[in-house]
Amino acid sequence: MTLLRVEDLTVNYGSIRAVRGISFEVNAGEIVTLIGSNGAGKTTTMNTIAGLKGLASGKIFWNEKDITSLSSGRKVREGIILSPEGRQVFPDFSVYDNLLMGGYLFSKEQNEETLQTVHELFPVLKAREKQAAGTLSGGEQQMLAVGRALMSRPKLLMLDEPSMGLAPLIVKEIFALIQRIRSMGTTILLVEQNARMALKVSDRAYVLQTGEITLSGMASDLLRSEEVQKAYLGM
C-alpha cells in the first residue's frame, strides 16, 4: 500500500530552483532513502513534505488523500513526523522534557506508554532523563531527537541526516536502531549522506542530483551500481 506519494514536486528559494519536478513514493512498512551530495535538494524535499517549506508546484498525497496544502501541524496529526537535520534539541531543557514535547498531542497515559517504548530503544535516555539535553554527547542528542519524534507516534518517520557528525561506532548503532523502529511497524523515509549505510538498511532508494532524481530502484541494486559506487561510495 502506498503511504506517501510525491508528484512533480518543485521547490524554489527565490530565483533558485532547489527541487525540480521530482516524483517518488513510500509504501507502508518500507525504509526508503534519498541519497545525494550537499545541495541536491534532499532536506528541502523533507521540509516540504513536513509542511515547513512551501512548494512552487506539484502534489503530495497521503493514503491517496491530497495533503499538499495542509499545515505542518495538521501533517503531524496525520502521523507525518520529521526528525530534523542537526538534531535541534532544546539544550537547556531536561531529556525528559524534550521527549514530552514530542508527545504534546497525546494524553499523559499515552505518553507514558510511548515513553516506555522509547526507553527500551534508547536506555541512555532513561538513565539521563534529568540531565540537560545540551550536556549530552552528539550520539545521545541524536537518540533524543529520534526519541522525541517517536513520542509523536509517527506513521511515517522522516529522518534527516541521523548519522551526521557521529563516530563510526555510533553510526552503526543508529542504523541498527532505525531497523528496529521499522520492525515495530513504523515506515521510514531517510535522508542520508552515508550512502553505504543507508542503502544497506533500506528497501528502495532514490538518487538526487541538483534537485532531480537521476536513479531509483531497489537499494541492494543501487548499492552494486557502478555509477552510485563512484559517486557516493568512494569506489
Tab-separated table of C-alpha atoms in Angstrom:
chain	number	residue	atom	x	y	z
A	1	MET	CA	0.000	0.000	0.000
A	2	THR	CA	1.340	3.427	-0.957
A	3	LEU	CA	1.524	5.604	2.134
A	4	LEU	CA	3.198	8.719	0.709
A	5	ARG	CA	3.245	9.800	-2.929
A	6	VAL	CA	5.026	12.893	-4.210
A	7	GLU	CA	4.193	14.059	-7.738
A	8	ASP	CA	6.181	16.568	-9.789
A	9	LEU	CA	7.409	18.454	-6.723
A	10	THR	CA	9.126	21.748	-7.476
A	11	VAL	CA	10.513	23.974	-4.708
A	12	ASN	CA	12.224	27.344	-5.110
A	13	TYR	CA	14.350	29.586	-2.950
A	14	GLY	CA	13.760	32.910	-4.623
A	15	SER	CA	15.049	32.534	-8.179
A	16	ILE	CA	16.901	29.303	-7.333
A	17	ARG	CA	15.074	26.061	-8.168
A	18	ALA	CA	16.155	23.681	-5.409
A	19	VAL	CA	13.865	20.778	-6.360
A	20	ARG	CA	12.923	20.235	-9.999
A	21	GLY	CA	9.757	18.255	-10.548
A	22	ILE	CA	10.598	15.077	-8.643
A	23	SER	CA	8.199	12.169	-8.102
A	24	PHE	CA	8.563	9.247	-5.728
A	25	GLU	CA	6.581	7.109	-3.314
A	26	VAL	CA	6.944	5.354	0.002
A	27	ASN	CA	4.987	2.168	0.709
A	28	ALA	CA	3.772	1.186	4.149
A	29	GLY	CA	6.405	-0.727	6.107
A	30	GLU	CA	9.343	0.322	3.941
A	31	ILE	CA	12.574	2.131	4.588
A	32	VAL	CA	13.126	4.403	1.596
A	33	THR	CA	16.237	6.539	1.350
A	34	LEU	CA	17.107	9.676	-0.586
A	35	ILE	CA	20.826	9.958	-1.247
A	36	GLY	CA	22.828	12.670	-2.920
A	37	SER	CA	25.538	15.233	-2.359
A	38	ASN	CA	25.200	18.509	-0.451
A	39	GLY	CA	22.795	20.849	-2.192
A	40	ALA	CA	20.977	18.078	-4.052
A	41	GLY	CA	17.619	19.049	-2.525
A	42	LYS	CA	17.193	16.245	-0.011
A	43	THR	CA	16.486	18.354	3.084
A	44	THR	CA	14.319	20.744	1.072
A	45	THR	CA	12.218	17.779	-0.029
A	46	MET	CA	11.776	16.567	3.543
A	47	ASN	CA	10.895	20.028	4.831
A	48	THR	CA	8.340	20.466	2.063
A	49	ILE	CA	6.665	17.145	2.814
A	50	ALA	CA	6.542	18.135	6.500
A	51	GLY	CA	4.913	21.472	5.657
A	52	LEU	CA	7.848	23.605	6.779
A	53	LYS	CA	8.636	24.858	3.269
A	54	GLY	CA	6.215	25.972	0.583
A	55	LEU	CA	6.267	24.423	-2.856
A	56	ALA	CA	6.107	26.080	-6.251
A	57	SER	CA	4.177	23.240	-7.874
A	58	GLY	CA	3.359	19.572	-7.528
A	59	LYS	CA	1.241	17.427	-5.237
A	60	ILE	CA	1.760	15.435	-2.031
A	61	PHE	CA	-0.598	12.536	-1.308
A	62	TRP	CA	-1.006	10.683	1.988
A	63	ASN	CA	-3.008	7.457	1.829
A	64	GLU	CA	-4.182	8.755	-1.578
A	65	LYS	CA	-5.513	11.968	0.025
A	66	ASP	CA	-4.147	15.267	-1.267
A	67	ILE	CA	-2.350	16.924	1.671
A	68	THR	CA	-0.356	19.432	-0.370
A	69	SER	CA	-1.886	22.461	1.328
A	70	LEU	CA	-2.059	21.089	4.884
A	71	SER	CA	-0.108	22.938	7.574
A	72	SER	CA	2.794	21.304	9.372
A	73	GLY	CA	0.614	20.896	12.460
A	74	ARG	CA	-2.090	19.082	10.505
A	75	LYS	CA	0.522	16.818	8.969
A	76	VAL	CA	1.819	15.940	12.438
A	77	ARG	CA	-1.735	14.959	13.360
A	78	GLU	CA	-1.796	12.719	10.286
A	79	GLY	CA	1.294	10.926	11.632
A	80	ILE	CA	3.930	12.510	9.372
A	81	ILE	CA	6.836	13.294	11.692
A	82	LEU	CA	10.212	14.836	10.880
A	83	SER	CA	13.366	14.370	12.942
A	84	PRO	CA	15.316	17.323	11.552
A	85	GLU	CA	18.883	17.716	10.413
A	86	GLY	CA	21.135	18.931	13.234
A	87	ARG	CA	19.009	17.276	15.978
A	88	GLN	CA	17.597	20.618	17.223
A	89	VAL	CA	17.072	19.508	20.804
A	90	PHE	CA	16.262	22.124	23.446
A	91	PRO	CA	19.646	22.323	25.202
A	92	ASP	CA	18.507	23.866	28.491
A	93	PHE	CA	15.571	21.505	28.972
A	94	SER	CA	15.938	18.065	30.500
A	95	VAL	CA	15.965	14.923	28.398
A	96	TYR	CA	12.555	14.042	29.855
A	97	ASP	CA	11.043	17.420	28.959
A	98	ASN	CA	12.470	17.232	25.434
A	99	LEU	CA	10.752	13.885	24.979
A	100	LEU	CA	7.438	15.146	26.331
A	101	MET	CA	7.456	17.937	23.754
A	102	GLY	CA	7.144	15.277	21.094
A	103	GLY	CA	4.003	13.934	22.757
A	104	TYR	CA	2.078	17.183	23.043
A	105	LEU	CA	-0.903	15.781	21.091
A	106	PHE	CA	-1.408	12.881	23.465
A	107	SER	CA	-2.633	12.245	26.990
A	108	LYS	CA	-0.371	11.652	29.967
A	109	GLU	CA	-1.270	7.955	29.905
A	110	GLN	CA	-0.482	7.661	26.192
A	111	ASN	CA	2.824	9.475	26.657
A	112	GLU	CA	3.845	7.187	29.489
A	113	GLU	CA	3.143	4.188	27.270
A	114	THR	CA	5.180	5.610	24.371
A	115	LEU	CA	7.938	6.663	26.764
A	116	GLN	CA	8.411	3.043	27.792
A	117	THR	CA	8.985	2.090	24.156
A	118	VAL	CA	11.445	4.971	23.675
A	119	HIS	CA	13.363	3.934	26.800
A	120	GLU	CA	13.528	0.338	25.552
A	121	LEU	CA	15.047	1.571	22.302
A	122	PHE	CA	17.310	4.161	23.945
A	123	PRO	CA	18.113	3.128	27.549
A	124	VAL	CA	20.572	6.029	27.860
A	125	LEU	CA	17.651	8.481	27.665
A	126	LYS	CA	16.098	6.884	30.750
A	127	ALA	CA	19.429	6.992	32.575
A	128	ARG	CA	19.895	10.668	31.708
A	129	GLU	CA	16.279	11.831	31.882
A	130	LYS	CA	17.010	14.635	34.393
A	131	GLN	CA	20.127	15.814	32.559
A	132	ALA	CA	20.070	18.934	30.370
A	133	ALA	CA	19.912	17.905	26.725
A	134	GLY	CA	22.758	20.246	25.831
A	135	THR	CA	25.163	18.260	28.008
A	136	LEU	CA	24.616	15.009	26.074
A	137	SER	CA	27.117	13.697	23.546
A	138	GLY	CA	26.350	14.057	19.853
A	139	GLY	CA	25.178	10.471	19.595
A	140	GLU	CA	22.956	10.812	22.655
A	141	GLN	CA	21.433	14.009	21.259
A	142	GLN	CA	20.634	12.185	18.029
A	143	MET	CA	18.949	9.429	20.017
A	144	LEU	CA	16.992	12.106	21.868
A	145	ALA	CA	15.909	13.731	18.596
A	146	VAL	CA	14.667	10.396	17.257
A	147	GLY	CA	13.061	9.534	20.587
A	148	ARG	CA	11.225	12.874	20.623
A	149	ALA	CA	9.939	12.161	17.114
A	150	LEU	CA	8.730	8.716	18.214
A	151	MET	CA	6.770	10.342	21.031
A	152	SER	CA	4.542	11.790	18.278
A	153	ARG	CA	3.578	8.213	17.319
A	154	PRO	CA	4.582	8.526	13.666
A	155	LYS	CA	3.072	6.506	10.871
A	156	LEU	CA	5.856	7.925	8.681
A	157	LEU	CA	9.112	8.873	10.400
A	158	MET	CA	11.312	11.143	8.292
A	159	LEU	CA	14.937	11.116	9.423
A	160	ASP	CA	17.183	13.858	8.063
A	161	GLU	CA	20.901	13.021	8.288
A	162	PRO	CA	20.754	10.955	11.504
A	163	SER	CA	24.439	9.987	11.268
A	164	MET	CA	25.823	13.487	10.700
A	165	GLY	CA	28.913	14.213	12.792
A	166	LEU	CA	28.848	10.923	14.679
A	167	ALA	CA	31.673	8.458	15.307
A	168	PRO	CA	31.574	5.260	13.193
A	169	LEU	CA	30.549	3.006	16.086
A	170	ILE	CA	27.666	5.313	16.977
A	171	VAL	CA	26.636	5.447	13.315
A	172	LYS	CA	26.300	1.653	13.278
A	173	GLU	CA	24.191	1.826	16.435
A	174	ILE	CA	21.912	4.485	14.956
A	175	PHE	CA	21.311	2.452	11.792
A	176	ALA	CA	20.603	-0.684	13.816
A	177	LEU	CA	18.023	1.310	15.764
A	178	ILE	CA	16.451	2.536	12.521
A	179	GLN	CA	15.920	-1.090	11.514
A	180	ARG	CA	14.389	-1.846	14.915
A	181	ILE	CA	11.996	1.075	14.588
A	182	ARG	CA	10.846	-0.223	11.207
A	183	SER	CA	10.373	-3.704	12.664
A	184	MET	CA	7.959	-2.151	15.179
A	185	GLY	CA	5.710	-1.052	12.314
A	186	THR	CA	6.898	2.475	11.510
A	187	THR	CA	7.524	3.419	7.887
A	188	ILE	CA	10.724	5.425	7.380
A	189	LEU	CA	11.857	7.995	4.830
A	190	LEU	CA	15.586	8.531	5.277
A	191	VAL	CA	17.845	11.309	4.012
A	192	GLU	CA	21.471	10.400	4.498
A	193	GLN	CA	24.913	11.288	3.149
A	194	ASN	CA	26.336	7.994	4.379
A	195	ALA	CA	25.063	6.281	1.242
A	196	ARG	CA	26.580	2.885	2.006
A	197	MET	CA	24.887	2.520	5.394
A	198	ALA	CA	21.618	3.990	4.132
A	199	LEU	CA	21.428	1.600	1.186
A	200	LYS	CA	22.255	-1.390	3.389
A	201	VAL	CA	19.233	-0.801	5.643
A	202	SER	CA	16.765	0.425	3.003
A	203	ASP	CA	14.314	-1.369	0.748
A	204	ARG	CA	14.333	1.191	-2.058
A	205	ALA	CA	16.260	4.362	-2.847
A	206	TYR	CA	16.246	7.469	-4.990
A	207	VAL	CA	19.358	9.405	-6.016
A	208	LEU	CA	19.039	13.199	-6.172
A	209	GLN	CA	21.407	15.391	-8.149
A	210	THR	CA	20.869	19.163	-8.318
A	211	GLY	CA	17.203	18.816	-7.482
A	212	GLU	CA	16.393	15.960	-9.859
A	213	ILE	CA	16.011	12.212	-9.385
A	214	THR	CA	18.617	10.587	-11.611
A	215	LEU	CA	18.423	6.987	-10.402
A	216	SER	CA	15.948	4.877	-8.466
A	217	GLY	CA	15.410	1.246	-7.653
A	218	MET	CA	15.938	-1.437	-5.059
A	219	ALA	CA	18.530	-0.309	-2.549
A	220	SER	CA	20.507	-3.521	-2.968
A	221	ASP	CA	20.748	-2.913	-6.718
A	222	LEU	CA	21.876	0.701	-6.264
A	223	LEU	CA	24.490	-0.446	-3.750
A	224	ARG	CA	26.013	-2.552	-6.540
A	225	SER	CA	25.615	0.152	-9.198
A	226	GLU	CA	28.925	1.296	-10.640
A	227	GLU	CA	27.575	4.830	-11.016
A	228	VAL	CA	26.497	5.005	-7.360
A	229	GLN	CA	29.741	3.431	-6.185
A	230	LYS	CA	31.852	6.002	-7.988
A	231	ALA	CA	29.744	8.998	-6.976
A	232	TYR	CA	28.773	8.183	-3.385
A	233	LEU	CA	30.651	5.166	-2.072
A	234	GLY	CA	34.227	6.227	-2.827
A	235	MET	CA	34.912	3.186	-5.011
